[in-house]
CSV table of C-alpha atoms in Angstrom, one decimal:
chain,number,residue,atom,x,y,z
A,813,ASP,CA,0.0,0.0,0.0
A,814,ALA,CA,1.2,3.5,-0.9
A,815,LYS,CA,2.2,5.8,2.0
A,816,THR,CA,0.7,9.1,3.0
A,817,THR,CA,2.3,12.1,4.7
A,818,GLN,CA,0.4,14.4,7.0
A,819,PRO,CA,1.4,17.2,9.4
A,820,ASN,CA,1.6,15.9,12.9
A,821,SER,CA,-0.7,18.5,14.3
A,822,MET,CA,-2.8,21.5,13.4
A,823,GLU,CA,-4.8,24.1,15.3
A,824,SER,CA,-8.1,25.8,14.3
A,825,ASN,CA,-10.6,28.2,15.9
A,826,GLU,CA,-14.1,27.1,16.5
A,827,GLU,CA,-16.5,27.9,13.6
A,828,GLU,CA,-13.7,28.5,11.1
A,829,PRO,CA,-12.9,26.2,8.1
A,830,VAL,CA,-10.0,23.7,8.5
A,831,HIS,CA,-8.0,22.4,5.6
A,832,LEU,CA,-6.1,19.2,6.5
A,833,PRO,CA,-3.5,18.3,3.9
A,834,CYS,CA,-2.3,14.8,2.8
A,835,ASN,CA,0.5,14.0,0.4
A,836,HIS,CA,0.5,10.7,-1.5
A,837,SER,CA,3.0,11.2,-4.3
A,838,THR,CA,3.3,7.4,-5.0
A,839,ILE,CA,-0.4,6.9,-5.3
A,840,SER,CA,-1.4,4.4,-8.1
A,841,GLY,CA,-4.2,4.8,-10.5
A,842,THR,CA,-6.4,2.4,-8.6
A,843,ASP,CA,-5.9,3.7,-5.1
A,844,TYR,CA,-8.8,5.4,-3.4
A,845,ILE,CA,-8.2,8.1,-0.8
A,846,HIS,CA,-10.0,7.5,2.5
A,847,TRP,CA,-10.1,9.7,5.6
A,848,TYR,CA,-11.0,8.4,9.1
A,849,ARG,CA,-10.9,10.3,12.4
A,850,GLN,CA,-10.4,9.1,15.9
A,851,LEU,CA,-12.0,11.2,18.7
A,852,PRO,CA,-10.3,10.9,22.1
A,853,SER,CA,-10.8,7.5,23.7
A,854,GLN,CA,-12.9,6.2,20.8
A,855,GLY,CA,-12.5,4.0,17.8
A,856,PRO,CA,-11.8,5.5,14.4
A,857,GLU,CA,-14.8,6.5,12.3
A,858,TYR,CA,-15.2,7.0,8.6
A,859,VAL,CA,-15.2,10.5,7.3
A,860,ILE,CA,-15.1,10.5,3.5
A,861,HIS,CA,-13.4,8.9,0.5
A,862,GLY,CA,-12.8,9.6,-3.2
A,863,LEU,CA,-10.9,8.6,-6.3
A,864,THR,CA,-10.5,11.5,-8.6
A,865,SER,CA,-13.4,14.0,-8.2
A,866,ASN,CA,-14.0,16.2,-5.3
A,867,VAL,CA,-16.5,14.7,-2.8
A,868,ASN,CA,-18.9,16.2,-0.3
A,869,ASN,CA,-20.8,14.7,2.5
A,870,ARG,CA,-22.5,15.9,5.7
A,871,MET,CA,-19.2,15.7,7.6
A,872,ALA,CA,-16.7,17.2,5.2
A,873,SER,CA,-15.4,17.8,1.7
A,874,LEU,CA,-12.6,16.1,0.0
A,875,ALA,CA,-10.5,18.0,-2.6
A,876,ILE,CA,-8.3,15.9,-4.7
A,877,ALA,CA,-5.5,17.4,-6.8
A,878,GLU,CA,-5.6,16.9,-10.5
A,879,ASP,CA,-2.5,14.7,-10.4
A,880,ARG,CA,-3.8,12.9,-7.4
A,881,LYS,CA,-0.6,13.3,-5.5
A,882,SER,CA,-2.2,15.2,-2.7
A,883,SER,CA,-5.6,15.8,-1.2
A,884,THR,CA,-7.2,18.0,1.3
A,885,LEU,CA,-9.9,17.3,3.9
A,886,ILE,CA,-12.1,20.4,4.5
A,887,LEU,CA,-14.2,20.8,7.6
A,888,HIS,CA,-16.3,23.8,6.7
A,889,ARG,CA,-17.0,25.0,10.3
A,890,ALA,CA,-14.9,23.4,12.9
A,891,THR,CA,-16.6,22.6,16.2
A,892,LEU,CA,-15.0,21.5,19.5
A,893,ARG,CA,-16.3,18.0,18.7
A,894,ASP,CA,-14.1,17.9,15.6
A,895,ALA,CA,-11.0,17.8,17.8
A,896,ALA,CA,-9.5,14.4,16.8
A,897,VAL,CA,-6.7,12.7,14.9
A,898,TYR,CA,-7.4,12.6,11.3
A,899,TYR,CA,-6.0,9.8,9.1
A,900,CYS,CA,-5.5,9.9,5.4
A,901,ILE,CA,-5.4,6.3,4.0
A,902,LEU,CA,-4.8,4.9,0.5
A,903,ARG,CA,-6.8,1.8,-0.3
A,904,ASP,CA,-6.3,-0.2,-3.5
A,905,VAL,CA,-9.3,-1.1,-5.6
A,906,GLN,CA,-9.6,-4.4,-3.8
A,907,GLY,CA,-10.2,-2.6,-0.5
A,908,GLY,CA,-9.4,-4.8,2.5
A,909,LYS,CA,-7.2,-3.7,5.4
A,910,LEU,CA,-6.8,-0.1,6.4
A,911,ILE,CA,-3.1,1.0,6.9
A,912,PHE,CA,-3.1,3.9,9.3
A,913,GLY,CA,-0.2,6.5,9.4
A,914,GLN,CA,0.5,8.8,12.2
A,915,GLY,CA,-2.3,11.1,11.2
A,916,THR,CA,-2.9,14.8,12.0
A,917,GLU,CA,-3.9,15.8,15.5
A,918,LEU,CA,-6.5,18.6,15.2
A,919,SER,CA,-7.1,20.8,18.1
A,920,VAL,CA,-10.0,23.3,18.1
A,921,LYS,CA,-9.9,26.4,20.2
A,922,PRO,CA,-13.1,28.1,21.4
B,300,ASP,CA,-28.3,0.4,19.3
B,301,THR,CA,-24.6,-0.3,19.5
B,302,ALA,CA,-23.2,-1.3,16.1
B,303,VAL,CA,-19.9,-2.8,17.0
B,304,SER,CA,-19.5,-3.7,20.7
B,305,GLN,CA,-16.5,-5.0,22.6
B,306,THR,CA,-16.1,-6.5,26.1
B,307,PRO,CA,-14.5,-5.8,28.3
B,308,LYS,CA,-13.8,-2.2,28.0
B,309,TYR,CA,-10.9,-2.4,30.4
B,310,LEU,CA,-8.7,-5.4,31.2
B,311,VAL,CA,-5.9,-5.3,33.7
B,312,THR,CA,-4.1,-8.6,34.2
B,313,GLN,CA,-0.7,-10.1,35.2
B,314,MET,CA,2.0,-11.2,32.8
B,315,GLY,CA,1.6,-14.9,31.9
B,316,ASN,CA,-2.2,-15.0,32.1
B,317,ASP,CA,-4.5,-16.0,29.3
B,318,LYS,CA,-7.3,-13.6,28.4
B,319,SER,CA,-10.1,-13.1,25.8
B,320,ILE,CA,-11.7,-10.1,24.3
B,321,LYS,CA,-15.1,-10.4,22.7
B,322,CYS,CA,-16.5,-8.5,19.7
B,323,GLU,CA,-20.0,-8.4,18.3
B,324,GLN,CA,-21.5,-6.5,15.5
B,325,ASN,CA,-25.2,-6.2,14.8
B,326,LEU,CA,-24.8,-4.6,11.4
B,327,GLY,CA,-25.2,-7.8,9.3
B,328,HIS,CA,-21.7,-7.3,7.9
B,329,ASP,CA,-19.6,-10.2,6.5
B,330,THR,CA,-16.2,-9.1,7.4
B,331,MET,CA,-14.6,-8.4,10.8
B,332,TYR,CA,-11.2,-7.2,11.9
B,333,TRP,CA,-8.9,-6.8,14.9
B,334,TYR,CA,-6.6,-3.8,15.1
B,335,LYS,CA,-4.1,-2.9,17.8
B,336,GLN,CA,-3.2,0.6,18.8
B,337,ASP,CA,0.0,0.8,20.7
B,338,SER,CA,1.3,3.5,23.2
B,339,LYS,CA,2.5,5.7,20.3
B,340,LYS,CA,-1.0,5.6,18.9
B,341,PHE,CA,-0.2,3.7,15.8
B,342,LEU,CA,-3.1,1.6,14.6
B,343,LYS,CA,-2.2,-1.8,13.0
B,344,ILE,CA,-4.3,-4.4,11.6
B,345,MET,CA,-3.9,-7.9,13.2
B,346,PHE,CA,-6.5,-10.2,11.6
B,347,SER,CA,-9.6,-10.2,9.4
B,348,TYR,CA,-12.3,-12.7,9.0
B,349,ASN,CA,-14.9,-12.9,6.1
B,350,ASN,CA,-17.9,-15.1,6.9
B,351,LYS,CA,-15.9,-16.9,9.6
B,352,GLU,CA,-12.9,-17.6,7.3
B,353,LEU,CA,-9.5,-16.0,8.1
B,354,ILE,CA,-8.5,-13.8,5.3
B,355,ILE,CA,-5.9,-11.4,6.8
B,356,ASN,CA,-3.3,-12.6,9.2
B,357,GLU,CA,-0.5,-10.1,9.8
B,358,THR,CA,2.8,-10.8,11.5
B,359,VAL,CA,1.3,-11.4,14.9
B,360,PRO,CA,2.7,-13.7,17.6
B,361,ASN,CA,0.9,-17.1,17.6
B,362,ARG,CA,-0.1,-16.4,21.2
B,363,PHE,CA,-2.9,-14.3,19.6
B,364,SER,CA,-5.6,-16.5,18.2
B,365,PRO,CA,-8.8,-15.1,16.7
B,366,LYS,CA,-12.0,-17.1,16.7
B,367,SER,CA,-15.2,-16.4,14.8
B,368,PRO,CA,-18.1,-18.6,16.0
B,369,ASP,CA,-20.4,-16.9,13.5
B,370,LYS,CA,-20.1,-13.9,11.2
B,371,ALA,CA,-21.5,-11.5,13.9
B,372,HIS,CA,-18.7,-12.4,16.4
B,373,LEU,CA,-14.9,-12.2,16.4
B,374,ASN,CA,-13.1,-12.9,19.5
B,375,LEU,CA,-9.5,-12.5,20.3
B,376,HIS,CA,-7.7,-14.9,22.7
B,377,ILE,CA,-4.3,-14.0,24.0
B,378,ASN,CA,-2.1,-16.7,25.7
B,379,SER,CA,0.8,-16.0,28.1
B,380,LEU,CA,0.4,-12.3,28.1
B,381,GLU,CA,3.5,-10.1,27.9
B,382,LEU,CA,4.1,-6.5,29.0
B,383,GLY,CA,4.3,-5.5,25.3
B,384,ASP,CA,0.7,-6.7,24.7
B,385,SER,CA,-0.5,-3.6,26.6
B,386,ALA,CA,-2.4,-1.6,24.0
B,387,VAL,CA,-5.9,-0.7,23.0
B,388,TYR,CA,-7.5,-3.4,20.8
B,389,PHE,CA,-10.2,-2.4,18.3
B,390,CYS,CA,-12.6,-4.6,16.6
B,391,ALA,CA,-14.2,-3.4,13.3
B,392,SER,CA,-16.6,-4.7,10.7
B,393,SER,CA,-17.5,-3.9,7.1
B,394,PRO,CA,-20.1,-5.2,4.7
B,395,TYR,CA,-17.8,-6.8,2.0
B,396,ARG,CA,-14.2,-7.9,2.0
B,397,GLY,CA,-13.4,-5.8,-1.1
B,398,LEU,CA,-14.5,-2.7,-2.8
B,399,GLN,CA,-14.3,0.6,-0.8
B,400,GLU,CA,-16.6,-0.3,2.0
B,401,THR,CA,-16.5,1.7,5.2
B,402,GLN,CA,-15.2,0.0,8.3
B,403,TYR,CA,-17.1,0.5,11.5
B,404,PHE,CA,-15.0,0.4,14.7
B,405,GLY,CA,-15.9,-0.6,18.3
B,406,PRO,CA,-15.0,1.5,21.3
B,407,GLY,CA,-11.9,-0.4,22.0
B,408,THR,CA,-10.6,-2.6,24.8
B,409,ARG,CA,-7.8,-1.1,26.9
B,410,LEU,CA,-5.5,-4.0,28.0
B,411,LEU,CA,-2.9,-3.4,30.6
B,412,VAL,CA,-0.4,-6.1,31.4
B,413,LEU,CA,1.4,-5.8,34.7
């Protein structure tokens, strides 16, 4: 599975947008980009995933670069409840196991 | 309704003991997983079962033995516990073994070996 690189930590203010970057320069054409997050003392939860086009759901948006070597998870209005570790994961077309990196620890200030 | 549940939530035990962690999912999923999160917070897959069949078995000591009595349950038995086994163990499930299905995680079992 290809590797991803994320900043170790980021800070945001409540009710402001947050852009969480992820680099995946060795992504293959069949790799999907998945994002999960882990709230404190909880199991990871799915956020969003995409292949080539930008994606939106009720939790977030995913912006994928044209060359697919990077992507950005966008939280439109951060809340205190969004403080978590966010993981960017590449999965091949067969799916299967998730390979987690170190993730980005997002803190949200009131 | 809890989707993926694990018992116990906390487990404190002595080195050398044998212990089991249970996982149940009521989502009707076919595939279940065990992940381990160490003290540095890295999450790593250990095992995966699809319809009671073992499909992923990472490099895990054979003291760890998963057992799936039916597709809604995946238990993890650990023999001769060691200090390094202290970690949080997460169970997860997903609808299919392939494609890009979402995995749903349980709340975790915090194991401390003394």
